[in-house]
Amino acid sequence: MTRVFPFLRPPGDVVTVGPWSRLTPDGGEPLPDTLTDWDYSTTLSLHRPLKVDGLRLRRLSGLPEDAAVDLSVQWLATSSALRGRAWRAELPADDASDLTIDFSLPGDDLGGTLELITSVTLRRPAPGASMAAATRPGSVLWSDRQRVLLEGENTLFPIATADFHDLPYPTGAGWYLHIEEDLEAAALGSILLVVNERHDVVMRAVEAASSPTDADMRVLSALRADVLRVLVERALTSEDLTEDSDYPIGSLGALLVTVVRNAFPAFSMEALRRERQTAPALFSSRIQEASQMMVSP
Amino acid sequence: MITPRWWSQPFPPTGAIASEGIRNQLGRPPVDPLTVFVRETAQNSWDARLPDVETVYRLELTTVAPTHRPTWERLLTPPAGVQEHLGVGRAVRTPNLRLLSVVDRGTKGLGGPTRADQLADGRRDWISFVLNVGEKRDTTQGGGTYGYGKAVLYRLSRVGTILVYTRTADEHGELSSRLIGIALGSSFDNRGRVDTASRPFTGRHWWGDARDDHVEPLLGEHADEVARSLGLTPFGPGESGTTLVVIDPDLDEFDDMDHAARHLADTIAWQLWPIMLPERGAQRLTPEVVSAGVTHPVPDPSRTYPLRMFVAAYRGLKSNAATTLESGNPRKRLGRFALERAVVVPMTAGAASMAAGFAGVEGDPHHVCLMRSPELVVRYYEGPTTSSVHSVYAGVFRADDDLDEVYAASEPPTHDNWVYEQLTGPDRTFVRVTFTRLREQLAVFRAPVQAAVSTRSRTALGAASSYLGGLVAAAFAEAPENSTASAGVRRSQGAAMAGGTRPESSGAVDNRRSAAAGRARVTTLVEPHLEEIEGALVVVARYGVDAPGPVRLEARLAVATWEGREDEPPAGAERPRVSHWSTPDGVVAGDSCTLVGPAEVDLVVTPVPDTATEIGLIATPSADTVPAGAT
Amino acid sequence: MSVLYPRLLGDAAKRLHQEHLQSSITELNARHALRHPAAVFAATGGRRITQEELQQLRDDVLEVARRAGFPDEGRRQDRVSFDLEVARLLHERCGLVAGEAAVRPIWAFLALVLLPDVSYWRYPRPPGDRVLGTDITRHVWGRLWWRAHLLALPREYDRYQLLETFGEAAFDQIFARRRSIGGSRALVRTIAEIWPAVDHGRVPEREVLIDVLKRLSRWGAVVEFESLDDDELRRQVLDAAIESAARLRAQAPSAGPRHAGV
């Protein structure tokens, strides 16, 4: 099937679009296909330069030069199925306008895939237009869409921040990995890494994880090693947990078994338990190795 | 009334600088004489600015009007003895003699004594501009460390000649005008002439109130009267300033004066933007370019890409976003550095203006603008290009005021670079380290674009979470697709839906191939499009039937909707319909038609206003259908 | 900051539903809980709701339910006002963002773990989609939150004044077009705003709405409604509604020559 619009539309090249970019405090970065670090609390500052030949656009749409035409951006989120307008400006009647789309999009209504639809629309019927020209306000003369996957395929680890002053954990600690008792319960409802908001160095590293400095990287590496250690020790101290245990997929028990197997593919859980008892220092080094602690990527 | 005339300077017994020397003081051949011209003259005007008023800097491209030409010829023709050494004589005899004038107002004019051998305690503007060359300036935060600037004026004039018309306050505060002409030719001697004693001349000539051994300017009302008779821009009441007139400027590389004027306007924007910015208030240069009475606007630097990025960086110098660059040994603050980044549509090749090219920024910026206390552009220092053509940056480095003299001393006469090699000791280190620090600052651009810090109001933990996710990923990776755990984690709601998108579908033609006679091939020759036929809007498409034999074509029409295709129309609403088919055998009405291939057919559809029409074509080989008919 | 709710995933939800179907309201009341071992949370994006908050939410909903006759059967009209009140309550107090509210398993948790008694009271012996996380627009609680979200006015004193505009059956038509018209809060609100001005005569409200949505859906293929100013959007929606109402009134057999009042 071919779709034919009921009015004249100019060729696509009347608008030359630049790339979408995401503004950051020190400039911008091109908007990637997937934003792995997005969550509801993220406000996206988006930006896109474009060049428009507003005269040619109007002419080839059958519109007079003074026709009121808008350039706007609509967003559409696949998870919430919500849509809305993010930005709008009048399109100048000029043969070469440089325009910059610039807006912020709060995360509240978003999720799944975000579509950004840039469109040129008629604002009001233009007297003196050609018979084949668009008349209904909002008629789309030109449009372009870009998709961004807001959540990557990466498995996310449950994480939250809190002030340890308000929690029963040591106030000066950097983090606490909370693991519930029930091995049958869903793993992601059962584990939670809590980062201490009072610990500046760790907080900084966790916040900067999308573009860590070398120092942040070392903190994150230590954090990951410790998380692995707690998970492994939790598995080893549950005497009833063995390679053969039959826990449901996605349960805490299944997760712990998998974590141990991936970290130490060459060892049985029984051997690890023994080593942890008899040679704890060696076992500790093994964890360091398995977690690639302080190993440059 | 004194009639102004030319006087040529003989070599004094003790020697003097020959005019070749002066003309060559600009050093290496300038890339673009007009760029140097704008930089030097604007700097002169800026140095002469009066407090609390905007400095007007106007470039005028004019031709000598026919009414004024006889005066030019009468007054400016040199005496016969030097005519061959002073080209202005030929120039004033040509019709349409071009002039390029620099008019500055809100400036103090050229004042002080008019003779170099008079002692002057106060101003020496006149002496240093008109008489001396290469003298050290003492202007506070002056841009020109040495007064070499005027050399470009003579180089730009094809006859090496300029007029200087200035109005300045005398020691009593009274405004008074001065007018003089200056020419720099080649040194010569007049051996072989019989009408005068033979002696060598320096090639420097002055025009004005010629005395025995020097020339005084025309003064006061007399100067104004002569200036008026030459058609020079007059001064308003209470106005001071200077008009420099380059006679017969060399504009050969431009098609016409307008082109030259546009280039001058662009050049002003690229070279003078820091002192043009509105936030400077009255401490600001207001440039204008006028060609044959038409004003050519100077591009607004804060709105014109890519200059606006330099402006943004400059404005960021005072903020926390800027960095102070330092030298380690000896420890010293070198200056402030700010950077502006952007993601852009790359400029097409050749889109950069000539002026940008001469400034050294021939396209999208990856440069740092160097400046010191006068805040004039020294140069655009080129940094590494980024890994993406979409990613650009512009920086500004402004030298610390404490080191102003050091940087100034490192500048060549054109003030367009900092050359540490011409310095010694710690000064040399400071300037050299400046470039090292800049390279360090720009080194990040050599690397691939890094994921920058995210902008967000609250702590977002997504990145840390996915970093740690690797530990548990395997536990979920083994889970089946609809695993409870992973489905929850990904917050996904299934695949993107079709509704709400407006799919651009391809394959307009559905060739139904039956196993027996599957050779009905139909191609779309002209995509369905809107046409106006006899006052009605219709959609027309042209199809070609390749295979021989009868083929039945059926049009499937529908109104496209937001969700896809409309099944049931709204109450009483129209649907698109086939108007007719134009076949080689004539017009056929109805949704289908049968024709004998190979052939071409036009399908004409009447659409419904304000709706999109979906058109599909079904082709069936039809050995057994009735030929050429409706359904 | 967004609040994250526990999510009850597929199999666990189905199991609970099968058990609940066999139970009385009193048994369900005893079976409600603030947590469930199979429930999970989103990894990031907000803070997890606390047990106290879940208890408060349950108490609030119970109070509204009691006014509507809970645990007795009650009148139909009471259920309508119960829905409206709960829609408002959920949207106002849950602290849910739309992204999270689009996650079906959170609704399964609310229906099957936190509020099983009220859920099975509101829809006795419900088909699965009323309580499981299969279709939010059918879900006993999810559809109410979304109705409020689509109709809530930004920056108005009475944000929920449009909630009562449509009956449940009519609003289902908007839910049926969740992926197009039903995703545009601007469009849904505008339809609700002009709705009282449309004279549908004896034609059922739902039929008129279906017809209006068809017209808007046609235009939606060539028009970007989100690019329009409020006034222009209202004008276009009103045009469609007046046209639909007029056509349908003219077609309605009972309308006959009768003059339709405006």
mmCIF file of C-alpha atoms in Angstrom, chain A residues 37 41-42 73 89 103 108 137 160 184 198 252 267 274 293:
data_model
loop_
_atom_site.group_PDB
_atom_site.id
_atom_site.type_symbol
_atom_site.label_atom_id
_atom_site.label_comp_id
_atom_site.label_asym_id
_atom_site.label_seq_id
_atom_site.Cartn_x
_atom_site.Cartn_y
_atom_site.Cartn_z
ATOM 1 C CA ASP A 37 21.593 5.121 32.197
ATOM 2 C CA SER A 41 14.275 10.618 37.400
ATOM 3 C CA THR A 42 16.303 11.561 34.338
ATOM 4 C CA VAL A 73 8.821 18.355 18.052
ATOM 5 C CA ALA A 89 8.681 27.624 16.926
ATOM 6 C CA PHE A 103 14.035 21.431 25.168
ATOM 7 C CA ASP A 108 7.879 10.918 34.255
ATOM 8 C CA PRO A 137 -4.101 23.623 10.599
ATOM 9 C CA ALA A 160 19.227 2.994 46.003
ATOM 10 C CA GLU A 184 12.563 -18.895 46.845
ATOM 11 C CA ARG A 198 27.079 10.581 53.627
ATOM 12 C CA LEU A 252 17.238 -15.483 44.931
ATOM 13 C CA PHE A 267 35.426 -24.890 41.785
ATOM 14 C CA ARG A 274 36.279 -25.476 52.628
ATOM 15 C CA MET A 293 39.166 -5.741 41.091
#
